[in-house]
PDB file of C-alpha atoms and ligand atoms in Angstrom:
ATOM      1  CA  ARG Y   1     133.473 107.997  70.146  1.00 30.00           C
ATOM      2  CA  TRP Y   2     135.417 105.678  72.851  1.00 35.00           C
ATOM      3  CA  ILE Y   3     137.426 104.158  70.066  1.00 34.00           C
ATOM      4  CA  ARG Y   4     137.977 107.595  68.168  1.00 35.00           C
ATOM      5  CA  GLY Y   5     138.947 109.128  71.590  1.00 35.00           C
ATOM      6  CA  ILE Y   6     141.495 106.297  72.338  1.00 36.00           C
ATOM      7  CA  GLY Y   7     142.870 106.389  68.986  1.00 35.00           C
ATOM      8  CA  GLU Y   8     143.341 110.268  69.131  1.00 38.00           C
ATOM      9  CA  ILE Y   9     145.176 109.724  72.634  1.00 40.00           C
ATOM     10  CA  GLN Y  10     147.660 107.468  71.074  1.00 40.00           C
ATOM     11  CA  GLN Y  11     148.407 110.016  68.174  1.00 44.00           C
ATOM     12  CA  ALA Y  12     148.391 112.944  70.425  1.00 42.00           C
ATOM     13  CA  ASP Y  13     151.478 114.489  71.502  1.00 49.00           C
ATOM     14  CA  ASP Y  14     150.117 117.627  72.708  1.00 57.00           C
ATOM     15  CA  GLY Y  15     149.419 117.703  76.364  1.00 61.00           C
ATOM     16  CA  ASP Y  16     146.501 120.075  76.171  1.00 66.00           C
ATOM     17  CA  TYR Y  17     145.087 117.989  73.409  1.00 63.00           C
ATOM     18  CA  LEU Y  18     145.286 114.929  75.539  1.00 63.00           C
ATOM     19  CA  ALA Y  19     143.779 116.669  78.438  1.00 67.00           C
ATOM     20  CA  GLY Y  20     140.877 117.581  76.179  1.00 68.00           C
ATOM     21  CA  VAL Y  21     140.187 114.039  75.158  1.00 65.00           C
ATOM     22  CA  LEU Y  22     140.529 112.764  78.492  1.00 66.00           C
ATOM     23  CA  HIS Y  23     137.917 115.273  79.734  1.00 70.00           C
ATOM     24  CA  GLU Y  24     135.621 114.206  76.674  1.00 69.00           C
ATOM     25  CA  ILE Y  25     135.778 110.547  78.055  1.00 66.00           C
ATOM     26  CA  THR Y  26     135.086 111.435  81.635  1.00 72.00           C
ATOM     27  CA  GLU Y  27     132.069 113.466  80.667  1.00 71.00           C
ATOM     28  CA  GLN Y  28     130.769 110.643  78.631  1.00 69.00           C
ATOM     29  CA  LYS Y  29     131.268 108.346  81.697  1.00 70.00           C
ATOM     30  CA  LEU Y  30     129.518 110.612  83.898  1.00 71.00           C
ATOM     31  CA  ASN Y  31     126.630 110.776  81.554  1.00 69.00           C
ATOM     32  CA  GLU Y  32     126.226 107.046  81.626  1.00 67.00           C
ATOM     33  CA  ILE Y  33     126.302 106.994  85.305  1.00 69.00           C
ATOM     34  CA  ARG Y  34     123.781 109.720  85.300  1.00 70.00           C
ATOM     35  CA  LYS Y  35     121.643 107.768  82.715  1.00 64.00           C
ATOM     36  CA  ASN Y  36     121.566 104.799  84.985  1.00 64.00           C
ATOM     37  CA  ASP Y  37     120.762 106.724  87.817  1.00 69.00           C
ATOM     38  CA  PHE Y  38     117.872 108.429  85.849  1.00 68.00           C
ATOM     39  CA  ILE Y  39     116.465 104.850  84.627  1.00 64.00           C
ATOM     40  CA  GLY Y  40     116.519 103.615  88.394  1.00 67.00           C
ATOM     41  CA  MET Y  41     114.612 106.824  89.381  1.00 71.00           C
ATOM     42  CA  VAL Y  42     112.156 106.495  86.793  1.00 70.00           C
ATOM     43  CA  SER Y  43     111.321 102.921  87.485  1.00 65.00           C
ATOM     44  CA  HIS Y  44     111.030 103.818  91.089  1.00 71.00           C
ATOM     45  CA  GLU Y  45     108.773 106.683  90.538  1.00 71.00           C
ATOM     46  CA  LEU Y  46     106.612 104.567  88.346  1.00 69.00           C
ATOM     47  CA  ARG Y  47     106.559 101.484  90.913  1.00 66.00           C
ATOM     48  CA  THR Y  48     105.836 103.251  94.111  1.00 72.00           C
ATOM     49  CA  PRO Y  49     102.433 104.596  93.627  1.00 72.00           C
ATOM     50  CA  LEU Y  50     101.349 101.675  91.551  1.00 70.00           C
ATOM     51  CA  THR Y  51     102.240  99.335  94.488  1.00 73.00           C
ATOM     52  CA  SER Y  52     100.248 101.517  96.920  1.00 76.00           C
ATOM     53  CA  MET Y  53      97.155 101.652  94.427  1.00 73.00           C
ATOM     54  CA  LYS Y  54      97.469  97.722  94.551  1.00 71.00           C
ATOM     55  CA  GLY Y  55      97.688  97.523  98.150  1.00 75.00           C
ATOM     56  CA  TYR Y  56      94.456  99.582  98.482  1.00 76.00           C
ATOM     57  CA  ILE Y  57      92.664  97.331  96.010  1.00 72.00           C
ATOM     58  CA  GLN Y  58      93.631  94.192  97.649  1.00 71.00           C
ATOM     59  CA  LEU Y  59      92.281  95.711 100.883  1.00 74.00           C
ATOM     60  CA  LEU Y  60      89.107  96.367  99.055  1.00 72.00           C
ATOM     61  CA  GLN Y  61      88.721  92.620  98.664  1.00 65.00           C
ATOM     62  CA  ILE Y  62      88.911  91.731 102.273  1.00 67.00           C
ATOM     63  CA  ARG Y  63      87.423  94.749 104.128  1.00 67.00           C
ATOM     64  CA  LEU Y  64      83.750  95.277 105.051  1.00 61.00           C
ATOM     65  CA  LYS Y  65      81.256  96.935 102.537  1.00 63.00           C
ATOM     66  CA  ASN Y  66      80.777  99.989 104.252  1.00 63.00           C
ATOM     67  CA  GLN Y  67      84.376 100.957 104.067  1.00 65.00           C
ATOM     68  CA  GLN Y  68      84.688 100.193 100.440  1.00 67.00           C
ATOM     69  CA  ASP Y  69      83.922 103.898  99.323  1.00 69.00           C
ATOM     70  CA  ASN Y  70      86.680 105.205 101.168  1.00 75.00           C
ATOM     71  CA  PHE Y  71      89.342 102.882  99.678  1.00 73.00           C
ATOM     72  CA  ILE Y  72      88.093 103.351  96.236  1.00 74.00           C
ATOM     73  CA  ASP Y  73      88.436 107.318  96.867  1.00 74.00           C
ATOM     74  CA  VAL Y  74      92.011 106.712  97.929  1.00 78.00           C
ATOM     75  CA  ALA Y  75      92.554 104.528  94.896  1.00 75.00           C
ATOM     76  CA  LEU Y  76      91.147 107.015  92.506  1.00 74.00           C
ATOM     77  CA  LYS Y  77      92.986 109.977  93.819  1.00 76.00           C
ATOM     78  CA  LYS Y  78      96.213 107.966  93.731  1.00 77.00           C
ATOM     79  CA  ALA Y  79      95.447 107.040  90.158  1.00 74.00           C
ATOM     80  CA  ASN Y  80      94.689 110.568  89.011  1.00 70.00           C
ATOM     81  CA  ALA Y  81      97.919 111.979  90.606  1.00 73.00           C
ATOM     82  CA  GLN Y  82      99.750 109.269  88.997  1.00 73.00           C
ATOM     83  CA  VAL Y  83      98.172 110.098  85.550  1.00 70.00           C
ATOM     84  CA  THR Y  84      99.139 113.741  85.948  1.00 70.00           C
ATOM     85  CA  LYS Y  85     102.829 112.835  86.870  1.00 72.00           C
ATOM     86  CA  MET Y  86     103.122 110.407  83.876  1.00 72.00           C
ATOM     87  CA  THR Y  87     101.656 112.758  81.557  1.00 71.00           C
ATOM     88  CA  SER Y  88     104.172 115.461  82.554  1.00 71.00           C
ATOM     89  CA  MET Y  89     107.095 112.856  82.724  1.00 73.00           C
ATOM     90  CA  ILE Y  90     106.027 111.675  79.053  1.00 72.00           C
ATOM     91  CA  ASN Y  91     105.705 115.085  77.710  1.00 71.00           C
ATOM     92  CA  GLY Y  92     109.191 115.973  79.083  1.00 74.00           C
ATOM     93  CA  PHE Y  93     110.515 112.877  77.319  1.00 74.00           C
ATOM     94  CA  LEU Y  94     108.869 113.730  74.092  1.00 71.00           C
ATOM     95  CA  ASN Y  95     110.203 117.206  74.301  1.00 74.00           C
ATOM     96  CA  ILE Y  96     113.672 115.711  74.736  1.00 75.00           C
ATOM     97  CA  SER Y  97     113.489 113.184  71.962  1.00 74.00           C
ATOM     98  CA  MET Y  98     112.098 115.870  69.548  1.00 72.00           C
ATOM     99  CA  LEU Y  99     115.026 118.195  70.639  1.00 73.00           C
ATOM    100  CA  GLU Y 100     117.643 115.389  69.947  1.00 72.00           C
ATOM    101  CA  SER Y 101     116.285 114.457  66.635  1.00 72.00           C
ATOM    102  CA  GLY Y 102     116.327 118.207  65.745  1.00 73.00           C
ATOM    103  CA  LYS Y 103     112.566 118.225  65.115  1.00 68.00           C
ATOM    104  CA  ILE Y 104     111.700 121.293  67.187  1.00 72.00           C
ATOM    105  CA  THR Y 105     110.684 124.444  65.396  1.00 79.00           C
ATOM    106  CA  LEU Y 106     109.982 127.788  66.807  1.00 85.00           C
ATOM    107  CA  ASP Y 107     106.484 129.173  66.052  1.00 88.00           C
ATOM    108  CA  GLN Y 108     107.253 132.978  66.588  1.00 92.00           C
ATOM    109  CA  GLU Y 109     104.919 135.529  67.108  1.00 95.00           C
ATOM    110  CA  THR Y 110     104.980 139.038  68.922  1.00 95.00           C
ATOM    111  CA  PHE Y 111     103.297 139.292  72.367  1.00 94.00           C
ATOM    112  CA  ASP Y 112     103.639 140.933  75.615  1.00 93.00           C
ATOM    113  CA  LEU Y 113     105.637 138.901  77.956  1.00 93.00           C
ATOM    114  CA  ALA Y 114     104.405 140.836  81.150  1.00 91.00           C
ATOM    115  CA  THR Y 115     100.925 139.834  80.416  1.00 92.00           C
ATOM    116  CA  LEU Y 116     101.912 136.356  79.718  1.00 93.00           C
ATOM    117  CA  VAL Y 117     103.646 135.972  83.148  1.00 92.00           C
ATOM    118  CA  LYS Y 118     100.505 137.546  84.989  1.00 89.00           C
ATOM    119  CA  GLU Y 119      98.471 135.034  83.173  1.00 90.00           C
ATOM    120  CA  ILE Y 120     100.362 132.283  84.239  1.00 89.00           C
ATOM    121  CA  GLU Y 121     100.592 133.405  87.808  1.00 85.00           C
ATOM    122  CA  ASP Y 122      96.937 133.806  88.010  1.00 85.00           C
ATOM    123  CA  GLU Y 123      96.455 130.255  86.953  1.00 84.00           C
ATOM    124  CA  VAL Y 124      98.996 129.116  89.513  1.00 82.00           C
ATOM    125  CA  VAL Y 125      97.613 131.095  92.167  1.00 80.00           C
ATOM    126  CA  ALA Y 126      93.999 129.697  91.329  1.00 76.00           C
ATOM    127  CA  THR Y 127      95.265 126.067  91.531  1.00 74.00           C
ATOM    128  CA  LEU Y 128      97.848 126.369  94.385  1.00 74.00           C
ATOM    129  CA  GLY Y 129      96.936 127.839  97.774  1.00 74.00           C
ATOM    130  CA  SER Y 130     100.287 126.842  99.086  1.00 84.00           C
ATOM    131  CA  HIS Y 131     102.432 129.826  98.450  1.00 91.00           C
ATOM    132  CA  LYS Y 132     102.183 133.640  98.560  1.00 91.00           C
ATOM    133  CA  PHE Y 133     102.908 135.241  95.077  1.00 91.00           C
ATOM    134  CA  VAL Y 134     103.906 138.795  94.518  1.00 90.00           C
ATOM    135  CA  PHE Y 135     104.243 139.919  90.874  1.00 86.00           C
ATOM    136  CA  GLU Y 136     106.257 142.953  89.997  1.00 81.00           C
ATOM    137  CA  PRO Y 137     105.076 143.796  86.312  1.00 71.00           C
ATOM    138  CA  ILE Y 138     106.089 146.382  84.093  1.00 71.00           C
ATOM    139  CA  GLN Y 139     103.525 148.284  81.689  1.00 72.00           C
ATOM    140  CA  SER Y 140     104.615 146.075  78.611  1.00 79.00           C
ATOM    141  CA  ASN Y 141     107.228 144.060  77.394  1.00 86.00           C
ATOM    142  CA  LEU Y 142     106.984 142.975  73.800  1.00 91.00           C
ATOM    143  CA  VAL Y 143     109.039 139.872  72.561  1.00 94.00           C
ATOM    144  CA  ASN Y 144     109.118 137.976  69.241  1.00 94.00           C
ATOM    145  CA  ALA Y 145     109.102 134.494  70.511  1.00 95.00           C
ATOM    146  CA  ASP Y 146     107.321 131.120  70.736  1.00 93.00           C
ATOM    147  CA  ARG Y 147     104.418 131.746  73.042  1.00 94.00           C
ATOM    148  CA  ASN Y 148     103.908 128.080  74.135  1.00 90.00           C
ATOM    149  CA  LYS Y 149     107.537 127.263  74.866  1.00 91.00           C
ATOM    150  CA  ILE Y 150     108.130 130.591  76.742  1.00 95.00           C
ATOM    151  CA  THR Y 151     104.862 129.500  78.579  1.00 93.00           C
ATOM    152  CA  GLN Y 152     106.407 126.242  79.469  1.00 90.00           C
ATOM    153  CA  VAL Y 153     109.743 127.955  80.758  1.00 94.00           C
ATOM    154  CA  ILE Y 154     107.858 130.153  83.092  1.00 94.00           C
ATOM    155  CA  HIS Y 155     105.683 127.261  84.237  1.00 90.00           C
ATOM    156  CA  ASN Y 156     108.623 125.091  85.016  1.00 91.00           C
ATOM    157  CA  LEU Y 157     110.449 127.928  86.908  1.00 95.00           C
ATOM    158  CA  ILE Y 158     107.373 128.750  88.986  1.00 92.00           C
ATOM    159  CA  ALA Y 159     106.631 124.925  89.677  1.00 89.00           C
ATOM    160  CA  ASN Y 160     110.059 124.576  90.869  1.00 93.00           C
ATOM    161  CA  ALA Y 161     109.894 127.503  93.100  1.00 94.00           C
ATOM    162  CA  VAL Y 162     106.897 125.988  94.705  1.00 91.00           C
ATOM    163  CA  LYS Y 163     108.266 122.460  94.683  1.00 90.00           C
ATOM    164  CA  TYR Y 164     111.579 123.494  96.418  1.00 93.00           C
ATOM    165  CA  SER Y 165     110.261 126.010  99.105  1.00 94.00           C
ATOM    166  CA  PRO Y 166     108.223 125.553 102.314  1.00 93.00           C
ATOM    167  CA  LEU Y 167     104.418 126.229 102.369  1.00 91.00           C
ATOM    168  CA  GLY Y 168     103.312 129.578 103.067  1.00 92.00           C
ATOM    169  CA  THR Y 169     106.522 131.340 101.727  1.00 95.00           C
ATOM    170  CA  THR Y 170     106.778 134.003  99.146  1.00 95.00           C
ATOM    171  CA  ILE Y 171     107.483 133.627  95.346  1.00 95.00           C
ATOM    172  CA  HIS Y 172     108.429 136.966  93.682  1.00 95.00           C
ATOM    173  CA  VAL Y 173     107.913 136.867  89.905  1.00 93.00           C
ATOM    174  CA  ALA Y 174     109.383 139.893  88.306  1.00 92.00           C
ATOM    175  CA  CYS Y 175     109.350 141.200  84.847  1.00 91.00           C
ATOM    176  CA  SER Y 176     111.450 144.072  83.384  1.00 90.00           C
ATOM    177  CA  LEU Y 177     112.909 145.504  80.111  1.00 88.00           C
ATOM    178  CA  HIS Y 178     116.299 147.042  79.790  1.00 88.00           C
ATOM    179  CA  ASN Y 179     118.331 147.946  76.454  1.00 88.00           C
ATOM    180  CA  ASN Y 180     115.955 146.198  74.636  1.00 89.00           C
ATOM    181  CA  THR Y 181     116.461 142.947  76.763  1.00 93.00           C
ATOM    182  CA  ALA Y 182     113.273 141.527  78.523  1.00 94.00           C
ATOM    183  CA  LYS Y 183     113.936 139.652  81.681  1.00 94.00           C
ATOM    184  CA  VAL Y 184     111.899 137.494  83.756  1.00 95.00           C
ATOM    185  CA  SER Y 185     112.938 136.225  87.130  1.00 96.00           C
ATOM    186  CA  VAL Y 186     111.358 134.024  89.797  1.00 96.00           C
ATOM    187  CA  LYS Y 187     112.566 134.215  93.245  1.00 97.00           C
ATOM    188  CA  ASP Y 188     111.642 131.705  96.187  1.00 97.00           C
ATOM    189  CA  GLN Y 189     112.602 131.484  99.790  1.00 97.00           C
ATOM    190  CA  GLY Y 190     113.390 127.809  99.421  1.00 95.00           C
ATOM    191  CA  ILE Y 191     116.187 125.248 100.284  1.00 94.00           C
ATOM    192  CA  GLY Y 192     118.538 127.181  97.778  1.00 96.00           C
ATOM    193  CA  ILE Y 193     121.357 125.600  95.727  1.00 95.00           C
ATOM    194  CA  LYS Y 194     125.076 125.076  96.531  1.00 95.00           C
ATOM    195  CA  GLN Y 195     127.357 127.477  94.423  1.00 95.00           C
ATOM    196  CA  GLU Y 196     128.855 124.217  92.490  1.00 95.00           C
ATOM    197  CA  ASP Y 197     125.277 123.048  91.426  1.00 96.00           C
ATOM    198  CA  LEU Y 198     124.276 126.545  89.884  1.00 96.00           C
ATOM    199  CA  THR Y 199     125.183 125.787  86.491  1.00 96.00           C
ATOM    200  CA  LYS Y 200     124.822 121.887  86.774  1.00 96.00           C
ATOM    201  CA  VAL Y 201     120.976 122.129  87.389  1.00 96.00           C
ATOM    202  CA  PHE Y 202     120.554 123.057  83.734  1.00 96.00           C
ATOM    203  CA  GLN Y 203     122.136 119.616  82.626  1.00 94.00           C
ATOM    204  CA  ARG Y 204     119.950 116.864  81.494  1.00 88.00           C
ATOM    205  CA  TYR Y 205     118.890 114.392  84.349  1.00 86.00           C
ATOM    206  CA  TYR Y 206     120.679 116.414  86.770  1.00 90.00           C
ATOM    207  CA  ARG Y 207     119.194 116.682  90.394  1.00 89.00           C
ATOM    208  CA  VAL Y 208     120.996 118.065  93.378  1.00 90.00           C
ATOM    209  CA  GLU Y 209     121.702 115.522  96.015  1.00 84.00           C
ATOM    210  CA  GLY Y 210     119.997 115.998  99.346  1.00 79.00           C
ATOM    211  CA  LEU Y 211     117.197 115.319 101.774  1.00 69.00           C
ATOM    212  CA  HIS Y 212     114.699 116.943  99.572  1.00 70.00           C
ATOM    213  CA  MET Y 213     115.275 114.053  97.152  1.00 67.00           C
ATOM    214  CA  ASN Y 214     112.975 111.999  99.270  1.00 66.00           C
ATOM    215  CA  SER Y 215     110.186 114.563  99.336  1.00 68.00           C
ATOM    216  CA  THR Y 216     109.925 115.755  96.055  1.00 73.00           C
ATOM    217  CA  SER Y 217     109.722 113.869  92.796  1.00 73.00           C
ATOM    218  CA  GLY Y 218     111.403 114.901  89.420  1.00 78.00           C
ATOM    219  CA  PHE Y 219     113.696 113.765  86.777  1.00 80.00           C
ATOM    220  CA  GLY Y 220     116.000 116.517  86.017  1.00 87.00           C
ATOM    221  CA  ILE Y 221     114.615 117.448  82.633  1.00 88.00           C
ATOM    222  CA  GLY Y 222     112.553 120.782  83.553  1.00 90.00           C
ATOM    223  CA  LEU Y 223     115.676 123.120  83.559  1.00 95.00           C
ATOM    224  CA  TYR Y 224     117.441 121.314  80.822  1.00 92.00           C
ATOM    225  CA  LEU Y 225     114.379 122.029  78.481  1.00 90.00           C
ATOM    226  CA  CYS Y 226     114.140 125.660  79.754  1.00 94.00           C
ATOM    227  CA  ALA Y 227     117.738 126.271  78.977  1.00 94.00           C
ATOM    228  CA  GLU Y 228     117.295 124.608  75.392  1.00 91.00           C
ATOM    229  CA  ILE Y 229     114.310 126.823  74.793  1.00 92.00           C
ATOM    230  CA  ILE Y 230     115.752 130.047  75.916  1.00 95.00           C
ATOM    231  CA  GLY Y 231     119.064 128.944  73.869  1.00 93.00           C
ATOM    232  CA  TRP Y 232     117.055 128.669  70.770  1.00 90.00           C
ATOM    233  CA  HIS Y 233     115.650 132.203  71.256  1.00 93.00           C
ATOM    234  CA  LYS Y 234     119.175 133.672  71.661  1.00 93.00           C
ATOM    235  CA  GLY Y 235     118.489 134.544  75.210  1.00 96.00           C
ATOM    236  CA  ALA Y 236     120.117 133.654  78.544  1.00 97.00           C
ATOM    237  CA  ILE Y 237     119.177 131.925  81.592  1.00 98.00           C
ATOM    238  CA  TRP Y 238     120.903 131.489  84.918  1.00 98.00           C
ATOM    239  CA  ALA Y 239     120.620 130.836  88.821  1.00 98.00           C
ATOM    240  CA  GLU Y 240     121.480 132.736  91.849  1.00 98.00           C
ATOM    241  CA  SER Y 241     121.084 131.208  94.967  1.00 97.00           C
ATOM    242  CA  THR Y 242     122.164 131.453  98.873  1.00 96.00           C
ATOM    243  CA  LEU Y 243     121.864 128.104 100.505  1.00 94.00           C
ATOM    244  CA  GLY Y 244     118.927 127.790 102.912  1.00 93.00           C
ATOM    245  CA  GLU Y 245     117.676 131.016 101.968  1.00 96.00           C
ATOM    246  CA  GLY Y 246     116.255 130.542  98.373  1.00 97.00           C
ATOM    247  CA  SER Y 247     117.093 130.970  94.757  1.00 98.00           C
ATOM    248  CA  THR Y 248     116.397 133.176  91.794  1.00 98.00           C
ATOM    249  CA  PHE Y 249     116.086 131.914  88.320  1.00 98.00           C
ATOM    250  CA  THR Y 250     116.273 134.576  85.373  1.00 98.00           C
ATOM    251  CA  PHE Y 251     116.033 134.446  81.811  1.00 97.00           C
ATOM    252  CA  THR Y 252     116.412 137.045  79.123  1.00 96.00           C
ATOM    253  CA  LEU Y 253     114.989 137.427  75.647  1.00 96.00           C
ATOM    254  CA  PRO Y 254     115.721 139.948  73.028  1.00 92.00           C
ATOM    255  CA  GLY Y 255     113.117 142.658  73.266  1.00 86.00           C
ATOM    256  CA  VAL Y 256     111.006 143.938  69.985  1.00 87.00           C
ATOM    257  CA  GLY Y 257     112.168 147.362  69.233  1.00 72.00           C
ATOM    258  CA  GLY Y 258     115.215 149.268  67.859  1.00 50.00           C
TER     259      GLY Y 258
HETATM  260  P1  ADP A   1     113.379 118.101  88.731  1.00 93.25           P
HETATM  261  O1  ADP A   1     112.639 119.471  89.737  1.00 93.25           O
HETATM  262  O2  ADP A   1     112.426 117.502  87.922  1.00 93.25           O
HETATM  263  O3  ADP A   1     114.239 117.427  89.280  1.00 93.25           O
HETATM  264  P2  ADP A   1     114.633 120.366  87.144  1.00 93.25           P
HETATM  265  O4  ADP A   1     115.585 120.140  85.886  1.00 93.25           O
HETATM  266  O5  ADP A   1     113.579 121.244  87.155  1.00 93.25           O
HETATM  267  O6  ADP A   1     114.363 118.826  87.515  1.00 93.25           O
HETATM  268  O7  ADP A   1     115.742 120.838  88.171  1.00 93.25           O
HETATM  269  C1  ADP A   1     117.005 120.342  88.359  1.00 93.25           C
HETATM  270  C2  ADP A   1     117.218 120.351  90.016  1.00 93.25           C
HETATM  271  O8  ADP A   1     117.760 121.652  90.329  1.00 93.25           O
HETATM  272  C3  ADP A   1     116.265 119.813  90.926  1.00 93.25           C
HETATM  273  O9  ADP A   1     116.252 118.442  91.148  1.00 93.25           O
HETATM  274  C4  ADP A   1     116.671 120.626  92.157  1.00 93.25           C
HETATM  275  O10 ADP A   1     117.717 119.887  92.722  1.00 93.25           O
HETATM  276  C5  ADP A   1     117.193 121.748  91.551  1.00 93.25           C
HETATM  277  N1  ADP A   1     116.436 123.043  91.619  1.00 93.25           N
HETATM  278  C6  ADP A   1     115.574 123.375  90.647  1.00 93.25           C
HETATM  279  N2  ADP A   1     114.938 124.563  91.009  1.00 93.25           N
HETATM  280  C7  ADP A   1     115.221 124.858  92.110  1.00 93.25           C
HETATM  281  C8  ADP A   1     114.888 125.803  93.095  1.00 93.25           C
HETATM  282  N3  ADP A   1     113.982 126.880  92.883  1.00 93.25           N
HETATM  283  N4  ADP A   1     115.328 125.694  94.389  1.00 93.25           N
HETATM  284  C9  ADP A   1     116.280 124.908  94.832  1.00 93.25           C
HETATM  285  N5  ADP A   1     116.555 123.705  93.873  1.00 93.25           N
HETATM  286  C10 ADP A   1     116.107 123.748  92.577  1.00 93.25           C
END
């Protein structure tokens, strides 16, 4: 593409066309930088917990016998947490590679989106005591979509709301139906997102710079996958936010009806 791009520049006598090609090259460079950052981040994510596990196991070798249980406990907890994290990371990568090789197909069925949202929320509430959840359902909200993939989208949005907002704050999940368009939104009282990053967060590997980078882990692929999944369903997804006050992520799907 570089060579094609450069060849095109030499032939171009139209200013707009030249600007377009240059823009393409800049985008490509940016993608490369992002990819390098991403690889660095992945190796950091993989190394840090393993190094700490190794430390505890080494301590086991030198400490008194009656403290061993405690160290084994810590090592096991860390191993479990790491396995969960690696599983979700590998699933994310698998989804991306399937997506890029065009191997993803939609397995569509008609189901009630409001019921699905409620089920997911109940599951999250049962496993996470850290936030308050408020659900604003409507009676029924039929869509024809891939249930598993839409489940993944709602899971990602709720997981992000939890991850990027302080403990004890409220997360509102709303589900509505207007003009045969189903709409789900997840609103948090978290760190918020700057105006200029509101669309970038849906790009692959993009994470907003800031202090929260140290306290949260991630790879910048969750929202990219959400956007792809909603795009295949001919829906829309977007974010609104006030920095320091919170964010709302909303997606729509065509409703079933006439
Ligand atoms: P990840 O959370 O794994 O980094 P995502 O693709 O899910 O990846 O999100 C991309 C980025 O968007 C995050 O790194 C974060 O900077 C920002 N972001 C996502 N959801 C929220 C949210 N609810 N509040 C604030 N920032 C968010």
